[in-house]
Structures are given as C-alpha cells and as structure tokens.
CSV table of C-alpha atoms in Angstrom, one decimal:
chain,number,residue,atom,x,y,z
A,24,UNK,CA,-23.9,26.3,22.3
A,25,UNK,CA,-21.8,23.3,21.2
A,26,UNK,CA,-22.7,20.2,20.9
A,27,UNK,CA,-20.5,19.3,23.7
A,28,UNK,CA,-20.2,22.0,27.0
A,29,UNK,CA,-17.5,21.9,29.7
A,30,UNK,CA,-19.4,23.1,33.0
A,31,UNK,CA,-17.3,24.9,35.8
A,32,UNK,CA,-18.5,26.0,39.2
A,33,UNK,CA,-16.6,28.9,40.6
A,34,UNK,CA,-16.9,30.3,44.2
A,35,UNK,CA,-14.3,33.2,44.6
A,36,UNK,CA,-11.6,31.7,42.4
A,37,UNK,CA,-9.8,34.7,41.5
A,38,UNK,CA,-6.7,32.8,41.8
A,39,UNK,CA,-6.9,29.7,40.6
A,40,UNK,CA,-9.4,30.2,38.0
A,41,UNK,CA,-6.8,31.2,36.0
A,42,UNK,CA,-4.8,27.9,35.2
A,43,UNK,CA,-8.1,26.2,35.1
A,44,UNK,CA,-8.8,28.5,31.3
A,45,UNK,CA,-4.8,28.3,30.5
A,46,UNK,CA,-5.8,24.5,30.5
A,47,UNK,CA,-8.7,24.4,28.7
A,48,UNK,CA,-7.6,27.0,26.2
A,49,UNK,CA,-4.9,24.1,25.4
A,50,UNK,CA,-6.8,21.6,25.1
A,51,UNK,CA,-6.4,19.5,21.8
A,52,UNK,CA,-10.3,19.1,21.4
A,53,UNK,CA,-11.6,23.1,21.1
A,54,UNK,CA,-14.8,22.4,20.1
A,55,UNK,CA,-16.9,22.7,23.1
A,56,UNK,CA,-18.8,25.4,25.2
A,57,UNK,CA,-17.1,27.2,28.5
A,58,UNK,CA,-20.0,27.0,31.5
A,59,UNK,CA,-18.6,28.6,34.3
A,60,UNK,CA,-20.9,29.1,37.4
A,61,UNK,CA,-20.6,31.9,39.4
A,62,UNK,CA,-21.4,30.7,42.9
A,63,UNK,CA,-22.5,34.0,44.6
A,64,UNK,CA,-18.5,34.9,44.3
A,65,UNK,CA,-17.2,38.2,45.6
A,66,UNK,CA,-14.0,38.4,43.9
A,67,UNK,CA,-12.9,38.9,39.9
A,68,UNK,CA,-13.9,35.1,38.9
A,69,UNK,CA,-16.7,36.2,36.8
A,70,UNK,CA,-14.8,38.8,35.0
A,71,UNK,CA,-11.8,36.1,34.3
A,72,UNK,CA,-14.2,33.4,33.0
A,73,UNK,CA,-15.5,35.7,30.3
A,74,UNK,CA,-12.3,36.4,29.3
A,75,UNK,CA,-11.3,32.7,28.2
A,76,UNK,CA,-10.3,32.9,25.0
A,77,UNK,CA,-12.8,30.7,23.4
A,78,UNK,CA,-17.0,30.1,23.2
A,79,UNK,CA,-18.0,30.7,27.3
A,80,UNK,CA,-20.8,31.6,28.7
A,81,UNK,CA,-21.1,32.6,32.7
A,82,UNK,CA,-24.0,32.1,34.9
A,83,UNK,CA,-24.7,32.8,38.1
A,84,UNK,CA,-26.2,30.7,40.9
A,85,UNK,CA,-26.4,32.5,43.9
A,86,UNK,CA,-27.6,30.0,45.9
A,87,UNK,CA,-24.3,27.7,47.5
A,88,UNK,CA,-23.1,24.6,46.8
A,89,UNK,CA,-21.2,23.0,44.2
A,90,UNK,CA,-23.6,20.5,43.6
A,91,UNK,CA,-26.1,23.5,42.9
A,92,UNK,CA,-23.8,25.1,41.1
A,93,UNK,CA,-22.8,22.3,39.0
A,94,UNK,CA,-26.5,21.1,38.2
A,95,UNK,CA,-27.6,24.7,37.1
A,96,UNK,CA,-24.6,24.8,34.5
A,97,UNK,CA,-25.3,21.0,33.2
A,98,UNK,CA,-29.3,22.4,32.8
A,99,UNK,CA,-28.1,25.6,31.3
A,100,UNK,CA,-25.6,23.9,28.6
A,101,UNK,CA,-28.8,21.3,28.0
A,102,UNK,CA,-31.2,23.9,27.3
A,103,UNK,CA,-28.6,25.5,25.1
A,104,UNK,CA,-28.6,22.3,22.7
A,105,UNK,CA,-25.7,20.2,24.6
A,106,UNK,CA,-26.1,17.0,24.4
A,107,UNK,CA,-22.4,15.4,25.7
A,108,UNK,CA,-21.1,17.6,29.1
A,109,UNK,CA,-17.7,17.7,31.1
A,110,UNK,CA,-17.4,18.8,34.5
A,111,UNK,CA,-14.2,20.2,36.6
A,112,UNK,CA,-13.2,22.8,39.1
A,113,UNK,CA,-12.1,25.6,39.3
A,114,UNK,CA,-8.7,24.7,40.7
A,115,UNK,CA,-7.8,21.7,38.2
A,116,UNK,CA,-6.1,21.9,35.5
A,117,UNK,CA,-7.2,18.9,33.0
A,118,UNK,CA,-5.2,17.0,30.9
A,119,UNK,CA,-4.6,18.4,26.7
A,120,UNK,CA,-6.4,15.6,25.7
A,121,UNK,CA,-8.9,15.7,28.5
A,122,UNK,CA,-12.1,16.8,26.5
A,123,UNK,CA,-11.2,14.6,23.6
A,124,UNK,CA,-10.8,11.8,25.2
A,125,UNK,CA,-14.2,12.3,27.5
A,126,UNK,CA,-15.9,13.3,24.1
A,127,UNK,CA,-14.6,9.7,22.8
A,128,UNK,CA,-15.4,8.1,26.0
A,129,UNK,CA,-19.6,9.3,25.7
A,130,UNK,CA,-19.3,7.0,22.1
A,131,UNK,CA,-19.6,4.0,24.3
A,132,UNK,CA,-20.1,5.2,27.8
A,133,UNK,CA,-23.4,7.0,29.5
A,134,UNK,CA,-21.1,8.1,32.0
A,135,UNK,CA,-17.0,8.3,32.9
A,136,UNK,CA,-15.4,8.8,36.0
A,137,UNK,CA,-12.0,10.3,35.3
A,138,UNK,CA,-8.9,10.1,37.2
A,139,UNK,CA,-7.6,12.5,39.8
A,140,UNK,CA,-3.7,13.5,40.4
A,141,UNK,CA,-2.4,15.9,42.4
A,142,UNK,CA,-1.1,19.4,40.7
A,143,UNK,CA,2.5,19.3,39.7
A,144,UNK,CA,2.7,23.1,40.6
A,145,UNK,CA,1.7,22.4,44.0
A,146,UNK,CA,4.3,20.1,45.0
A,147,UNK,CA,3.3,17.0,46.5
A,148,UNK,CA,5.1,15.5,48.6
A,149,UNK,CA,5.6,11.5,48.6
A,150,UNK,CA,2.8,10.9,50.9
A,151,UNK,CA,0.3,13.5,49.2
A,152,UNK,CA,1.4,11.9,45.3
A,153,UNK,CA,1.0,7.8,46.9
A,154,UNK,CA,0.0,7.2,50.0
A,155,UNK,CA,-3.1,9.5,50.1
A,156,UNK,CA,-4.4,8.6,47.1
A,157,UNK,CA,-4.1,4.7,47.7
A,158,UNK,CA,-6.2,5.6,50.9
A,159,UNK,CA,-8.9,6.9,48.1
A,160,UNK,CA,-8.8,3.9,46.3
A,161,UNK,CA,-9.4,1.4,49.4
A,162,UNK,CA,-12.2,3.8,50.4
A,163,UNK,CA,-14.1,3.2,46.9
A,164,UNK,CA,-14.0,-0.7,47.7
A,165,UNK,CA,-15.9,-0.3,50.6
A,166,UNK,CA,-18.1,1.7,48.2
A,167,UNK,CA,-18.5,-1.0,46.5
A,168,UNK,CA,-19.8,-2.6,49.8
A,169,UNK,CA,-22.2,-0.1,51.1
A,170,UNK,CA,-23.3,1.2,48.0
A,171,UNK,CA,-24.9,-1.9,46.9
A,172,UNK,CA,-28.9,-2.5,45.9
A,173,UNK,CA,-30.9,-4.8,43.4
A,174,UNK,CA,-32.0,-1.6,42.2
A,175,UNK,CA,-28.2,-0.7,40.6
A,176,UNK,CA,-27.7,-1.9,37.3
A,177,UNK,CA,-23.5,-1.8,37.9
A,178,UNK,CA,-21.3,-1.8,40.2
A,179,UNK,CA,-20.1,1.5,42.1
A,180,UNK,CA,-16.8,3.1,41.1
A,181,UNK,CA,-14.3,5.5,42.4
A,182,UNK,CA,-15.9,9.1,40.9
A,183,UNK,CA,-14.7,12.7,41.4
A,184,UNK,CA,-17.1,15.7,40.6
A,185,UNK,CA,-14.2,17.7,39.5
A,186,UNK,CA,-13.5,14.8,36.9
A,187,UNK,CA,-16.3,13.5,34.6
A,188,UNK,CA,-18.0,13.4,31.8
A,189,UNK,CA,-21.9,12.1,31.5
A,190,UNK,CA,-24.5,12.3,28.6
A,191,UNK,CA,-27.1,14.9,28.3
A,192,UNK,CA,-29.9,12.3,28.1
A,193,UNK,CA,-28.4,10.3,31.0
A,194,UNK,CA,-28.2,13.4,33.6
A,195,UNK,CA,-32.1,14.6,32.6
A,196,UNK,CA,-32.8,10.9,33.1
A,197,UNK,CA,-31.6,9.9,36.3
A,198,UNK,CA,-32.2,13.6,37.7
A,199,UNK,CA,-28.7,15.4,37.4
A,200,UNK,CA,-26.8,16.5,40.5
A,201,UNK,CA,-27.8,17.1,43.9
A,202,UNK,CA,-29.0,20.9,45.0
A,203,UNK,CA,-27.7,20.9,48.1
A,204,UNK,CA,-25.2,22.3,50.4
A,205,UNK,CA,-21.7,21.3,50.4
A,206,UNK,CA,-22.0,20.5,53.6
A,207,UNK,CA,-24.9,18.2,53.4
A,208,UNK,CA,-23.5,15.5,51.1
A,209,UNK,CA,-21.1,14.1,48.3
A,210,UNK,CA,-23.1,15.8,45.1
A,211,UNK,CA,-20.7,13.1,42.9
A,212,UNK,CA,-21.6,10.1,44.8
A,213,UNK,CA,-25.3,11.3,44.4
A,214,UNK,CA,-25.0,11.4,40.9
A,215,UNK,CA,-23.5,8.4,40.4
A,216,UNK,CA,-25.7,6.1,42.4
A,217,UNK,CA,-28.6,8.4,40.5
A,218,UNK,CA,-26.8,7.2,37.3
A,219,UNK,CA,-26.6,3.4,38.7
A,220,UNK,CA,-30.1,3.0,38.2
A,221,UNK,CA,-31.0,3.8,34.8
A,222,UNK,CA,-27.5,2.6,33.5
A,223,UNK,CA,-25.3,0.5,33.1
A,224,UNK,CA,-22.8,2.0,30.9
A,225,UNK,CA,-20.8,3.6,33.7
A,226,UNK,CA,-17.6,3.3,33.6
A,227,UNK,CA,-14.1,4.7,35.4
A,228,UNK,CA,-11.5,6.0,32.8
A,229,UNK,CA,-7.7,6.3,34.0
A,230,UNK,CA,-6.9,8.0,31.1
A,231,UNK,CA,-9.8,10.7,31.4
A,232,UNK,CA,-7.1,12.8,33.8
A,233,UNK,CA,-7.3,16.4,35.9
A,234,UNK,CA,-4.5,17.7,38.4
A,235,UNK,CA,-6.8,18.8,41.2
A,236,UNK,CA,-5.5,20.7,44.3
A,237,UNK,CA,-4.1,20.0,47.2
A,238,UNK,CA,-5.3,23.0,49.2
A,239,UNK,CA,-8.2,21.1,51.5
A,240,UNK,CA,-6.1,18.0,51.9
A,241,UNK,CA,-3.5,20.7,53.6
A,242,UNK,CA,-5.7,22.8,55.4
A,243,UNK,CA,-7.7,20.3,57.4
A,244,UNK,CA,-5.0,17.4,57.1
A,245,UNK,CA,-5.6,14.0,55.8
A,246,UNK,CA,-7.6,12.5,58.7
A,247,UNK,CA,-10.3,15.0,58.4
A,248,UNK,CA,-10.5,15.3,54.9
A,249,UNK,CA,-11.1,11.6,54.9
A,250,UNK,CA,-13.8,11.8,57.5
A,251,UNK,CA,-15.3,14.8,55.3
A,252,UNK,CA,-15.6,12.3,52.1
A,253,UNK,CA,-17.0,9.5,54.5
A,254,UNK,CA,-20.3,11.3,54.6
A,255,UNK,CA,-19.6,14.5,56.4
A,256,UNK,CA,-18.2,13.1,59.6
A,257,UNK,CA,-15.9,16.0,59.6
A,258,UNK,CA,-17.4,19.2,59.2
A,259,UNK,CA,-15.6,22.4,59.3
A,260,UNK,CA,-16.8,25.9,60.9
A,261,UNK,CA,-18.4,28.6,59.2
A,262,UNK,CA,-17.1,29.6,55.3
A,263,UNK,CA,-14.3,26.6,55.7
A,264,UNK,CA,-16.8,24.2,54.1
A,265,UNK,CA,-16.7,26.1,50.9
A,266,UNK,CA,-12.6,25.1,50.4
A,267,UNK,CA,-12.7,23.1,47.2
C-alpha cells in the first residue's frame, strides 16, 4: 500500500467504471493505491477494477451504501499503511492533476472539499452547467445556517463525497464515514460535521476538481434531486435509491 490510496465505491458500474480508471491511469501524480469497493455488484465492475493499469486492490462490502462502502475502503487503505486518502465515484472522472493537487492540499489541510462539474461527455445543457449548480451553492449557505454548534471548530462548507481528500489520522479521529444506507442520510455531510469537531483545518478547494454525472439529476429531475440532498425529503422506490 502507498502512502497515499484513492478509495472508490462501485455498485454495478460496468459502464462507467471504465472512464473513472482511464482518468486515474492519467493522472500526473501515479503514486497512490486504487481501492475500489465492490458494493454487493452483479455486473463486471470487480473484474474492470482489477484490471487498472496500476497498484489496485478490490474489496468487497456486501452490505449497501456508499457511505459503507466508502468507510470500509478508507479502513482498508489505513490498515494497509495509508496515511493521506482520496475519495471519488465511480462515474467521475477527476481532473490530471486531481491526486496531486489533493496530495499537496493534506500539507496544510486535515481535510478538502473539492469541486464538482458536470461531465463534458454528458452534455450539459445551460441550465444543468449554471443554473443547477448555483442552486448547490445557495443551498451550502443555509448550511452554514443550520449546521452551526459551539461544538464546531469551523465553519461548514459546500462538500461532495465523490470529491475529497481527508487525512488518515483525521478520519480515525473524528470516526470516518457513516455505515448507513443511502437512503438514510448524506454520508459526506456526516463526515464533515464529524470532521468539524476535532478540526479546524477544513477547507473547500476549487481547484481540487471531478466531472461527476449527470445521470440522477436527469432521472428524478432537479426538484427532487434537491429534496433528496435536503435530508431525504425525496426518496425514490425500491433499487432507484442506489443511482449515484
């Protein structure tokens, strides 16, 4: 194991698994560990993921949820001897520079919450590149707002689980991501406020950068992908949670 791991949960990504290695494989920083988790998938993803072309190693977690499967790749790289870890999805493809710059970032920072943009490849339209994501960014100020205690040691800021990169010491500390189901919660707001409290070198990074897909904004339209990030008030039937 590296000294620095990229961890990757993976429920039935067959498809877009692929661009997600492509990426990394480019990446002008190459000295890091692959985690992919293997979320209970049915499909090829854990037969792609040992393919990448580099140091990987693929675990499974059958239990769902993408904060489960994220916290059992962060403990596995950690055990492994890890001590600076990246987190994206499956269906993003992060910037060249996007593990050198969040390895740079961890010089200074305990934790950094990267910037999201949708994929080129994708399409976006005017409203999906601008106006959705302005929506995004007024809904982290009133995050600022609620998510507000003496017991916080900075403020909140806008963080994507797909996009981030946090110290070893920091995630054992405050007690690493949420197991629970997707449905139950945001596992990256969890961590964050988790974070809050025994840090304050938090910080978000603009420059820390993943394309991440547009596929649940279009399935369940923007008003009910809002309500889905404003703590579950939209929750979909059956297997439609798992989109992400």
């Amino acid at each position: 194991m590296r000294d620095l791991a990229v961890v990757v949960p993976a429920y039935n990504e067959a498809v877009l698994l692929p661009g997600a290695l492509a990426a990394l494989a480019a990446q002008s920083d190459r000295d890091f560990t692959l985690v992919v988790v293997d979320n209970g998938s049915t499909d090829d993803t854990a037969a792609l993921a040992a393919a990448f072309p580099g140091e990987v190693e693929v675990v499974r977690e059958p239990e769902p949820g993408a904060g489960t499967a994220a916290d059992t790749g962060f403990r596995h790289a950690i055990a492994g001897g890890a001590t600076r870890l990246l987190r994206t999805d499956a269906d993003c493809l992060p910037a060249a520079d996007w593990v050198a710059t969040g390895r740079s970032l961890l010089d200074d920072a305990d934790l950094a919450c990267g910037r999201s943009v949708p994929r080129r490849d994708e399409h976006p339209s005017l409203a999906e590149r601008r106006l959705y994501p302005a929506v995004v960014r007024l809904a982290a100020r009133y995050g600022r707002l609620r998510h507000r205690s003496p017991g916080f040691r900075c403020p909140f800021v806008l963080v994507h689980g797909h996009n981030l990169a946090m110290t070893a010491e920091l995630y054992e500390r405050c007690g690493g991501t949420p197991r629970e189901a997707l449905g139950d919660g945001s596992e990256d707001v969890t961590l964050l406020n988790r974070a809050r409290r025994h840090s304050d070198r938090i910080v978000r990074a603009e420059h820390l950068v993943v394309e991440s897909s547009l596929r649940r904004l279009r399935a369940w339209g923007p008003r009910r992908t809002l309500l889905w990030h404003w703590d579950r008030r939209y929750r979909p039937a059956n297997d439609a949670v798992h989109v992400r």
